[in-house]
């Protein structure tokens, strides 16, 4: 048997490798030239990790790796260096490169019946069988290893070799003796060594498991297989504990890609073995293909959260391959949309570095245009023969509730505002809970700098709260805590996120970020029994005066924690600044996307001191100015307004109200309303926007929680207490041909409340044509009720044993509402409904009598909408969220699992 694919699939892939994927197969074949001509040598020494080896002494950048050129050259500054430590680091890359070439040669050899490739693959395997046991298992950095200094590297290396042997042995001719020798002299001892070292829920353990599983299958060793699948840190444990319920890896985006690729091997092999993970965990794994793309910045790099490398673009082959492997398993419009971007022929192609790729250890390169010919052997075996039409899919506002990262996007995805609040992220985490991120196109205003070299002093700066746009308490970096979401909602015109974290004993800090089209309001509030000083660093800006010119400060030390990772030791040119105005004005030196600078207005509820400094920029970038605002109180708030496209002229911050004066003369007055946030506008309609009023949490949040809670996750299902009121917008829109924006941003407000034993559902649609189609009208197109294609409401309620669903359509010139029982639902719950027109729309009220004693129930509300000139509905707003779905072919059916969970408040 073959470890990854069965014989029939292998046969089918031969046709594909000679057909639609021939350019990929031929490209890999060409790059094998040095292996085929014997221009390679298996390293004699084991790899050595040192501070110096492999890095540029000027800028700390990883030196270039070229398998055919042993010189050590910096790709950043061009410096060539030499020395034993560099020479001893190089086998790290070389061994991985060579092992991957063996696998390439095996795959190409079998798929294309290429004897030269088969011969070369066995040749290297023979060489490794001679040498493996000669590498000393000592002087390692992170776990036992012979050729390397860390176990997981040996795991990745061994995995390549095991898969290569397996594929070679699936071919027509092979030598049993050679295979036995590789098993005995490499696979068996290496697998035992890997099994001796358990790395818990680290991303590295994913690779240890994958290698043990592959080796266990090749050796027919049931104990090793069981250990890799079901051991204490086996595949199941990692899928359930380290891959979070939203499909994201707990250590952040950078590790996500690396870990998920390892999980791909594990899951693929487990499925072949007939021992797949549970359905819920398989779904979670499949969600993992999309997860890293949900948080992308507008420039298609991912936010450099935690110990990520800085500004890594997804325009690299392995990201395209991840989309391909995901699509090979299941359809997902987001993956297709991402491939449309990655395969965009308008993007210039550069060297993708595949010729020198080092198996599954990532070496990031600058963005490049890509095609399917740039992928790897995995795609030769797994990618679809042909792809569906690649349609771009706009990046949308999104929430990863398990990871704890909310994103509000504006201007078709060009503008990004993130609130990183949730998981602290383990050993690779940073003390940056409640971190604010702001990006406009290619310009990063509030940035997460990631981390440079692990062996450089700067690591401690990047691991400080000060290096982020996150609050710190009492002059120290935050403790390692997880934050909690309070609200996440995008109503289209405005969106907001609110989260909190206990950043000092007894001191809870809450951050609210409200985004209107081209500006945001940020409020950091704290509450405690004792006085605490809360400080917020803002990078890349200076304090400016009324005239807009920077205010020079007075040189003064900035006091703060003396811990290495408190970060204060990295501050240079420190000054105390006396602002000349309230609120205090800040501005960037640099201009952004539209030529406008970033401008800020900040006020503090208690007296504040203002400080400036020069601090390190992101790794290998210039240093930059920093403004630090500090205020001490038992409870307080620091509120700011930020404008990045020149749309804001002034901001007044008085007490609770924030008045934003816009360049067009209009004014937006923001107020916190306890659990919600309201915005009064002088010119636009609707005049008032209410965010989150009466909501314990947004339905989107609740639905995500409820959805994930049906998995075996630890997040409990949360029931929303009545009354509930929700504004539905972009995140709730199930579209047809037009996006929510293109459809004119339809919205509605849905409220649910209790009246005696009745559930009262009210739907206010502010803008509608009031095109009501008679409930029994004939549908000339298909068997679906014609009435779904006009304005109207679909209501679903499950209470006790009853599951009722209705299509409700107002009857013109009356207060009556016609109804039909929705497909697949009953009408056993008694219902009454009325409607009335409003100035530009309508409102409909339905009251449903629930069974006696009901304390909790499930419900969902869908609002159909259309526009003149269309015969079918344009879309519908869905209370439980659209999850990027289309409205097609749904008629008035609805999936019971989608209903939100509610409870009557305890009287
Ligand atoms: Zn350099
Ligand atoms: Zn960080």
CSV table of N, CA, C and O in Angstrom, one decimal, residues 188-276:
chain,number,residue,atom,x,y,z
A,188,UNK,N,14.1,3.2,10.8
A,188,UNK,CA,13.9,2.7,12.2
A,188,UNK,C,14.6,3.5,13.3
A,188,UNK,O,14.0,3.9,14.2
A,189,UNK,N,15.9,3.7,13.1
A,189,UNK,CA,16.6,4.5,14.2
A,189,UNK,C,16.1,5.9,14.3
A,189,UNK,O,16.0,6.5,15.4
A,190,UNK,N,15.8,6.5,13.2
A,190,UNK,CA,15.4,7.9,13.2
A,190,UNK,C,14.0,8.1,13.9
A,190,UNK,O,13.8,9.0,14.7
A,191,UNK,N,13.1,7.1,13.5
A,191,UNK,CA,11.8,7.2,14.1
A,191,UNK,C,11.8,7.0,15.6
A,191,UNK,O,11.1,7.6,16.4
A,192,UNK,N,12.7,6.1,16.1
A,192,UNK,CA,12.8,5.9,17.5
A,192,UNK,C,13.3,7.1,18.2
A,192,UNK,O,12.9,7.5,19.3
A,193,UNK,N,14.3,7.8,17.6
A,193,UNK,CA,14.8,9.0,18.1
A,193,UNK,C,13.8,10.1,18.2
A,193,UNK,O,13.6,10.7,19.2
A,194,UNK,N,13.0,10.2,17.2
A,194,UNK,CA,11.9,11.2,17.2
A,194,UNK,C,10.8,10.8,18.3
A,194,UNK,O,10.4,11.7,19.0
A,195,UNK,N,10.5,9.6,18.4
A,195,UNK,CA,9.5,9.1,19.3
A,195,UNK,C,10.0,9.4,20.8
A,195,UNK,O,9.1,9.5,21.7
A,196,UNK,N,11.3,9.5,21.0
A,196,UNK,CA,11.8,9.7,22.3
A,196,UNK,C,11.6,11.1,22.8
A,196,UNK,O,11.9,11.4,24.0
A,197,UNK,N,11.2,12.0,21.9
A,197,UNK,CA,11.1,13.4,22.3
A,197,UNK,C,9.8,14.0,22.0
A,197,UNK,O,9.4,14.1,20.8
A,198,UNK,N,9.0,14.3,23.0
A,198,UNK,CA,7.6,14.8,22.8
A,198,UNK,C,7.6,16.3,23.1
A,198,UNK,O,8.0,16.8,24.1
A,199,UNK,N,7.2,17.1,22.1
A,199,UNK,CA,7.2,18.5,22.2
A,199,UNK,C,5.8,19.1,22.5
A,199,UNK,O,5.6,20.3,22.2
A,200,UNK,N,5.0,18.3,23.1
A,200,UNK,CA,3.7,18.8,23.5
A,200,UNK,C,2.9,19.4,22.4
A,200,UNK,O,2.8,18.8,21.3
A,201,UNK,N,2.3,20.6,22.6
A,201,UNK,CA,1.4,21.1,21.6
A,201,UNK,C,2.2,22.2,20.7
A,201,UNK,O,1.6,23.0,20.1
A,202,UNK,N,3.5,22.1,20.6
A,202,UNK,CA,4.2,22.9,19.8
A,202,UNK,C,4.0,22.6,18.3
A,202,UNK,O,3.7,21.5,17.9
A,203,UNK,N,4.1,23.6,17.5
A,203,UNK,CA,4.0,23.4,16.0
A,203,UNK,C,5.0,22.3,15.6
A,203,UNK,O,4.8,21.7,14.6
A,204,UNK,N,6.1,22.2,16.3
A,204,UNK,CA,7.1,21.2,15.9
A,204,UNK,C,6.6,19.8,16.0
A,204,UNK,O,7.0,18.9,15.3
A,205,UNK,N,5.8,19.6,17.0
A,205,UNK,CA,5.3,18.2,17.3
A,205,UNK,C,4.5,17.7,16.1
A,205,UNK,O,4.4,16.5,15.9
A,206,UNK,N,3.8,18.6,15.4
A,206,UNK,CA,3.1,18.2,14.2
A,206,UNK,C,4.0,17.4,13.3
A,206,UNK,O,3.5,16.4,12.7
A,207,UNK,N,5.2,17.9,13.1
A,207,UNK,CA,6.1,17.3,12.2
A,207,UNK,C,6.6,16.0,12.8
A,207,UNK,O,6.9,15.0,12.1
A,208,UNK,N,6.9,16.0,14.1
A,208,UNK,CA,7.3,14.7,14.7
A,208,UNK,C,6.2,13.6,14.5
A,208,UNK,O,6.5,12.5,14.2
A,209,UNK,N,4.9,14.0,14.7
A,209,UNK,CA,3.8,13.1,14.5
A,209,UNK,C,3.8,12.6,13.0
A,209,UNK,O,3.6,11.4,12.8
A,210,UNK,N,3.9,13.6,12.1
A,210,UNK,CA,3.8,13.2,10.7
A,210,UNK,C,4.9,12.2,10.3
A,210,UNK,O,4.7,11.2,9.6
A,211,UNK,N,6.1,12.5,10.8
A,211,UNK,CA,7.3,11.6,10.5
A,211,UNK,C,7.1,10.2,11.1
A,211,UNK,O,7.3,9.2,10.5
A,212,UNK,N,6.6,10.2,12.4
A,212,UNK,CA,6.4,8.9,13.1
A,212,UNK,C,5.3,8.1,12.4
A,212,UNK,O,5.4,6.9,12.2
A,213,UNK,N,4.2,8.8,11.9
A,213,UNK,CA,3.1,8.1,11.3
A,213,UNK,C,3.6,7.5,10.0
A,213,UNK,O,3.4,6.3,9.7
A,214,UNK,N,4.3,8.3,9.2
A,214,UNK,CA,4.8,7.8,7.9
A,214,UNK,C,5.8,6.6,8.1
A,214,UNK,O,5.7,5.6,7.5
A,215,UNK,N,6.7,6.8,9.1
A,215,UNK,CA,7.6,5.7,9.4
A,215,UNK,C,6.9,4.5,9.9
A,215,UNK,O,7.2,3.4,9.5
A,216,UNK,N,5.9,4.7,10.8
A,216,UNK,CA,5.2,3.6,11.3
A,216,UNK,C,4.5,2.8,10.2
A,216,UNK,O,4.4,1.5,10.2
A,217,UNK,N,3.9,3.5,9.2
A,217,UNK,CA,3.3,2.8,8.1
A,217,UNK,C,4.3,2.0,7.3
A,217,UNK,O,4.1,0.9,6.9
A,218,UNK,N,5.4,2.7,7.0
A,218,UNK,CA,6.4,2.0,6.1
A,218,UNK,C,7.0,0.8,6.9
A,218,UNK,O,7.3,-0.2,6.2
A,219,UNK,N,7.2,0.9,8.2
A,219,UNK,CA,7.8,-0.2,8.9
A,219,UNK,C,6.7,-1.2,9.4
A,219,UNK,O,7.1,-2.2,10.0
A,220,UNK,N,5.5,-0.9,9.1
A,220,UNK,CA,4.4,-1.7,9.6
A,220,UNK,C,4.4,-1.9,11.1
A,220,UNK,O,4.3,-2.9,11.7
A,221,UNK,N,4.6,-0.7,11.8
A,221,UNK,CA,4.8,-0.7,13.3
A,221,UNK,C,3.6,-0.1,13.9
A,221,UNK,O,3.4,1.1,14.0
A,222,UNK,N,2.7,-1.0,14.4
A,222,UNK,CA,1.4,-0.5,14.9
A,222,UNK,C,1.6,0.4,16.1
A,222,UNK,O,0.8,1.4,16.3
A,223,UNK,N,2.6,0.2,16.9
A,223,UNK,CA,2.8,1.0,18.1
A,223,UNK,C,3.1,2.4,17.7
A,223,UNK,O,2.7,3.4,18.3
A,224,UNK,N,4.0,2.5,16.8
A,224,UNK,CA,4.4,3.9,16.3
A,224,UNK,C,3.2,4.6,15.7
A,224,UNK,O,3.0,5.8,15.9
A,225,UNK,N,2.4,3.9,14.9
A,225,UNK,CA,1.3,4.5,14.3
A,225,UNK,C,0.3,5.0,15.4
A,225,UNK,O,-0.2,6.1,15.4
A,226,UNK,N,0.0,4.1,16.4
A,226,UNK,CA,-0.9,4.5,17.4
A,226,UNK,C,-0.4,5.8,18.2
A,226,UNK,O,-1.1,6.7,18.5
A,227,UNK,N,0.9,5.7,18.4
A,227,UNK,CA,1.6,6.8,19.2
A,227,UNK,C,1.4,8.2,18.4
A,227,UNK,O,1.1,9.2,18.9
A,228,UNK,N,1.6,8.1,17.1
A,228,UNK,CA,1.5,9.3,16.2
A,228,UNK,C,0.1,9.8,16.1
A,228,UNK,O,-0.2,11.0,16.1
A,229,UNK,N,-0.9,8.9,16.1
A,229,UNK,CA,-2.3,9.3,15.9
A,229,UNK,C,-2.9,9.6,17.3
A,229,UNK,O,-3.6,10.7,17.4
A,230,UNK,N,-2.8,8.7,18.2
A,230,UNK,CA,-3.6,8.9,19.5
A,230,UNK,C,-2.7,9.0,20.7
A,230,UNK,O,-3.3,9.0,21.8
A,231,UNK,N,-1.5,9.2,20.6
A,231,UNK,CA,-0.6,9.5,21.7
A,231,UNK,C,-0.9,10.8,22.4
A,231,UNK,O,-1.8,11.6,21.9
A,232,UNK,N,-0.3,11.0,23.6
A,232,UNK,CA,-0.6,12.2,24.3
A,232,UNK,C,-0.4,13.5,23.5
A,232,UNK,O,-1.0,14.5,23.8
A,233,UNK,N,0.5,13.5,22.6
A,233,UNK,CA,0.7,14.7,21.7
A,233,UNK,C,0.5,14.3,20.3
A,233,UNK,O,1.2,14.8,19.4
A,234,UNK,N,-0.3,13.3,20.0
A,234,UNK,CA,-0.6,12.8,18.7
A,234,UNK,C,-1.5,13.7,17.9
A,234,UNK,O,-1.9,14.8,18.3
A,235,UNK,N,-1.7,13.3,16.7
A,235,UNK,CA,-2.5,14.1,15.7
A,235,UNK,C,-3.8,14.5,16.3
A,235,UNK,O,-4.2,15.7,16.1
A,236,UNK,N,-4.6,13.6,16.9
A,236,UNK,CA,-5.9,14.0,17.4
A,236,UNK,C,-5.8,15.1,18.4
A,236,UNK,O,-6.6,16.0,18.5
A,237,UNK,N,-4.8,14.9,19.3
A,237,UNK,CA,-4.6,15.9,20.4
A,237,UNK,C,-4.3,17.3,19.8
A,237,UNK,O,-4.8,18.3,20.3
A,238,UNK,N,-3.5,17.3,18.8
A,238,UNK,CA,-3.1,18.6,18.2
A,238,UNK,C,-4.3,19.2,17.4
A,238,UNK,O,-4.5,20.5,17.5
A,239,UNK,N,-5.0,18.4,16.8
A,239,UNK,CA,-6.2,18.9,16.0
A,239,UNK,C,-7.2,19.5,17.0
A,239,UNK,O,-7.9,20.5,16.7
A,240,UNK,N,-7.4,18.9,18.2
A,240,UNK,CA,-8.4,19.4,19.1
A,240,UNK,C,-7.9,20.5,20.0
A,240,UNK,O,-8.6,21.4,20.4
A,241,UNK,N,-6.6,20.4,20.4
A,241,UNK,CA,-6.1,21.3,21.4
A,241,UNK,C,-5.3,22.5,20.8
A,241,UNK,O,-5.4,23.6,21.4
A,242,UNK,N,-4.6,22.3,19.7
A,242,UNK,CA,-3.7,23.4,19.3
A,242,UNK,C,-4.2,24.1,18.0
A,242,UNK,O,-3.9,25.2,17.8
A,243,UNK,N,-5.0,23.3,17.2
A,243,UNK,CA,-5.7,24.0,16.2
A,243,UNK,C,-7.0,24.4,16.8
A,243,UNK,O,-7.8,23.6,17.4
A,244,UNK,N,-7.3,25.7,16.8
A,244,UNK,CA,-8.5,26.3,17.5
A,244,UNK,C,-9.7,26.0,16.7
A,244,UNK,O,-9.7,25.6,15.6
A,245,UNK,N,-10.9,26.2,17.4
A,245,UNK,CA,-12.2,25.9,16.8
A,245,UNK,C,-12.5,26.6,15.5
A,245,UNK,O,-13.2,26.2,14.7
A,246,UNK,N,-11.8,27.8,15.3
A,246,UNK,CA,-12.1,28.5,14.1
A,246,UNK,C,-11.1,28.1,13.0
A,246,UNK,O,-11.0,28.7,11.9
A,247,UNK,N,-10.3,27.0,13.2
A,247,UNK,CA,-9.4,26.5,12.2
A,247,UNK,C,-8.1,27.2,12.2
A,247,UNK,O,-7.2,26.9,11.3
A,248,UNK,N,-7.8,28.1,13.2
A,248,UNK,CA,-6.5,28.8,13.2
A,248,UNK,C,-5.6,28.2,14.2
A,248,UNK,O,-6.0,27.7,15.3
A,249,UNK,N,-4.3,28.1,13.9
A,249,UNK,CA,-3.3,27.5,14.9
A,249,UNK,C,-3.1,28.5,16.0
A,249,UNK,O,-2.9,29.7,15.7
A,250,UNK,N,-3.0,28.0,17.2
A,250,UNK,CA,-3.0,28.9,18.4
A,250,UNK,C,-1.7,29.8,18.5
A,250,UNK,O,-1.7,30.8,19.1
A,251,UNK,N,-0.7,29.5,17.7
A,251,UNK,CA,0.5,30.3,17.8
A,251,UNK,C,0.6,31.4,16.8
A,251,UNK,O,1.6,32.1,16.7
A,252,UNK,N,-0.5,31.6,16.0
A,252,UNK,CA,-0.5,32.8,15.1
A,252,UNK,C,-0.3,32.4,13.7
A,252,UNK,O,0.0,31.2,13.3
A,253,UNK,N,-0.4,33.3,12.8
A,253,UNK,CA,-0.4,33.1,11.3
A,253,UNK,C,0.8,32.4,10.8
A,253,UNK,O,0.8,31.5,10.0
A,254,UNK,N,2.0,32.9,11.3
A,254,UNK,CA,3.3,32.4,10.8
A,254,UNK,C,3.3,30.9,11.1
A,254,UNK,O,3.7,30.0,10.2
A,255,UNK,N,3.0,30.5,12.3
A,255,UNK,CA,3.1,29.1,12.6
A,255,UNK,C,1.9,28.3,12.1
A,255,UNK,O,2.0,27.1,11.9
A,256,UNK,N,0.8,29.0,11.8
A,256,UNK,CA,-0.3,28.3,11.2
A,256,UNK,C,0.0,27.6,9.9
A,256,UNK,O,-0.2,26.4,9.8
A,257,UNK,N,0.7,28.3,9.0
A,257,UNK,CA,1.0,27.8,7.7
A,257,UNK,C,1.8,26.5,7.9
A,257,UNK,O,1.6,25.5,7.3
A,258,UNK,N,2.9,26.7,8.7
A,258,UNK,CA,3.8,25.6,9.0
A,258,UNK,C,3.2,24.4,9.6
A,258,UNK,O,3.3,23.3,9.2
A,259,UNK,N,2.4,24.7,10.7
A,259,UNK,CA,1.8,23.6,11.4
A,259,UNK,C,0.7,23.0,10.6
A,259,UNK,O,0.5,21.7,10.5
A,260,UNK,N,-0.1,23.8,9.8
A,260,UNK,CA,-1.2,23.2,9.1
A,260,UNK,C,-0.7,22.3,7.9
A,260,UNK,O,-1.3,21.3,7.6
A,261,UNK,N,0.4,22.7,7.4
A,261,UNK,CA,1.0,21.8,6.3
A,261,UNK,C,1.4,20.5,6.9
A,261,UNK,O,1.2,19.4,6.3
A,262,UNK,N,1.9,20.5,8.1
A,262,UNK,CA,2.3,19.3,8.8
A,262,UNK,C,1.0,18.4,9.1
A,262,UNK,O,1.0,17.2,9.0
A,263,UNK,N,0.0,19.1,9.5
A,263,UNK,CA,-1.3,18.4,9.8
A,263,UNK,C,-1.8,17.8,8.5
A,263,UNK,O,-2.5,16.8,8.5
A,264,UNK,N,-1.6,18.5,7.4
A,264,UNK,CA,-2.1,18.0,6.1
A,264,UNK,C,-1.5,16.6,5.9
A,264,UNK,O,-2.2,15.7,5.5
A,265,UNK,N,-0.2,16.4,6.1
A,265,UNK,CA,0.4,15.1,6.0
A,265,UNK,C,-0.3,14.1,7.0
A,265,UNK,O,-0.7,13.0,6.6
A,266,UNK,N,-0.4,14.5,8.2
A,266,UNK,CA,-1.0,13.7,9.2
A,266,UNK,C,-2.4,13.2,8.8
A,266,UNK,O,-2.8,12.0,8.8
A,267,UNK,N,-3.3,14.2,8.5
A,267,UNK,CA,-4.7,13.9,8.2
A,267,UNK,C,-4.7,13.0,6.9
A,267,UNK,O,-5.5,12.1,6.8
A,268,UNK,N,-3.9,13.4,5.9
A,268,UNK,CA,-4.0,12.6,4.6
A,268,UNK,C,-3.6,11.2,4.9
A,268,UNK,O,-4.2,10.2,4.4
A,269,UNK,N,-2.5,11.0,5.7
A,269,UNK,CA,-2.1,9.6,5.9
A,269,UNK,C,-3.2,8.8,6.8
A,269,UNK,O,-3.4,7.7,6.6
A,270,UNK,N,-3.7,9.6,7.8
A,270,UNK,CA,-4.7,8.9,8.7
A,270,UNK,C,-5.9,8.5,7.9
A,270,UNK,O,-6.5,7.5,8.1
A,271,UNK,N,-6.3,9.4,6.9
A,271,UNK,CA,-7.5,9.0,6.1
A,271,UNK,C,-7.2,7.8,5.2
A,271,UNK,O,-8.0,6.9,5.0
A,272,UNK,N,-6.0,7.7,4.7
A,272,UNK,CA,-5.6,6.6,3.9
A,272,UNK,C,-5.6,5.3,4.7
A,272,UNK,O,-6.0,4.2,4.2
A,273,UNK,N,-5.2,5.4,6.0
A,273,UNK,CA,-5.2,4.3,6.9
A,273,UNK,C,-6.6,3.8,7.3
A,273,UNK,O,-6.7,2.8,7.9
A,274,UNK,N,-7.6,4.6,6.9
A,274,UNK,CA,-8.9,4.3,7.4
A,274,UNK,C,-9.1,4.7,8.9
A,274,UNK,O,-10.0,4.2,9.6
A,275,UNK,N,-8.3,5.6,9.4
A,275,UNK,CA,-8.4,6.1,10.7
A,275,UNK,C,-8.5,7.7,10.8
A,275,UNK,O,-7.7,8.3,11.4
A,276,UNK,N,-9.5,8.2,10.0
A,276,UNK,CA,-9.5,9.7,10.0
A,276,UNK,C,-9.9,10.3,11.3
A,276,UNK,O,-10.5,9.6,12.1
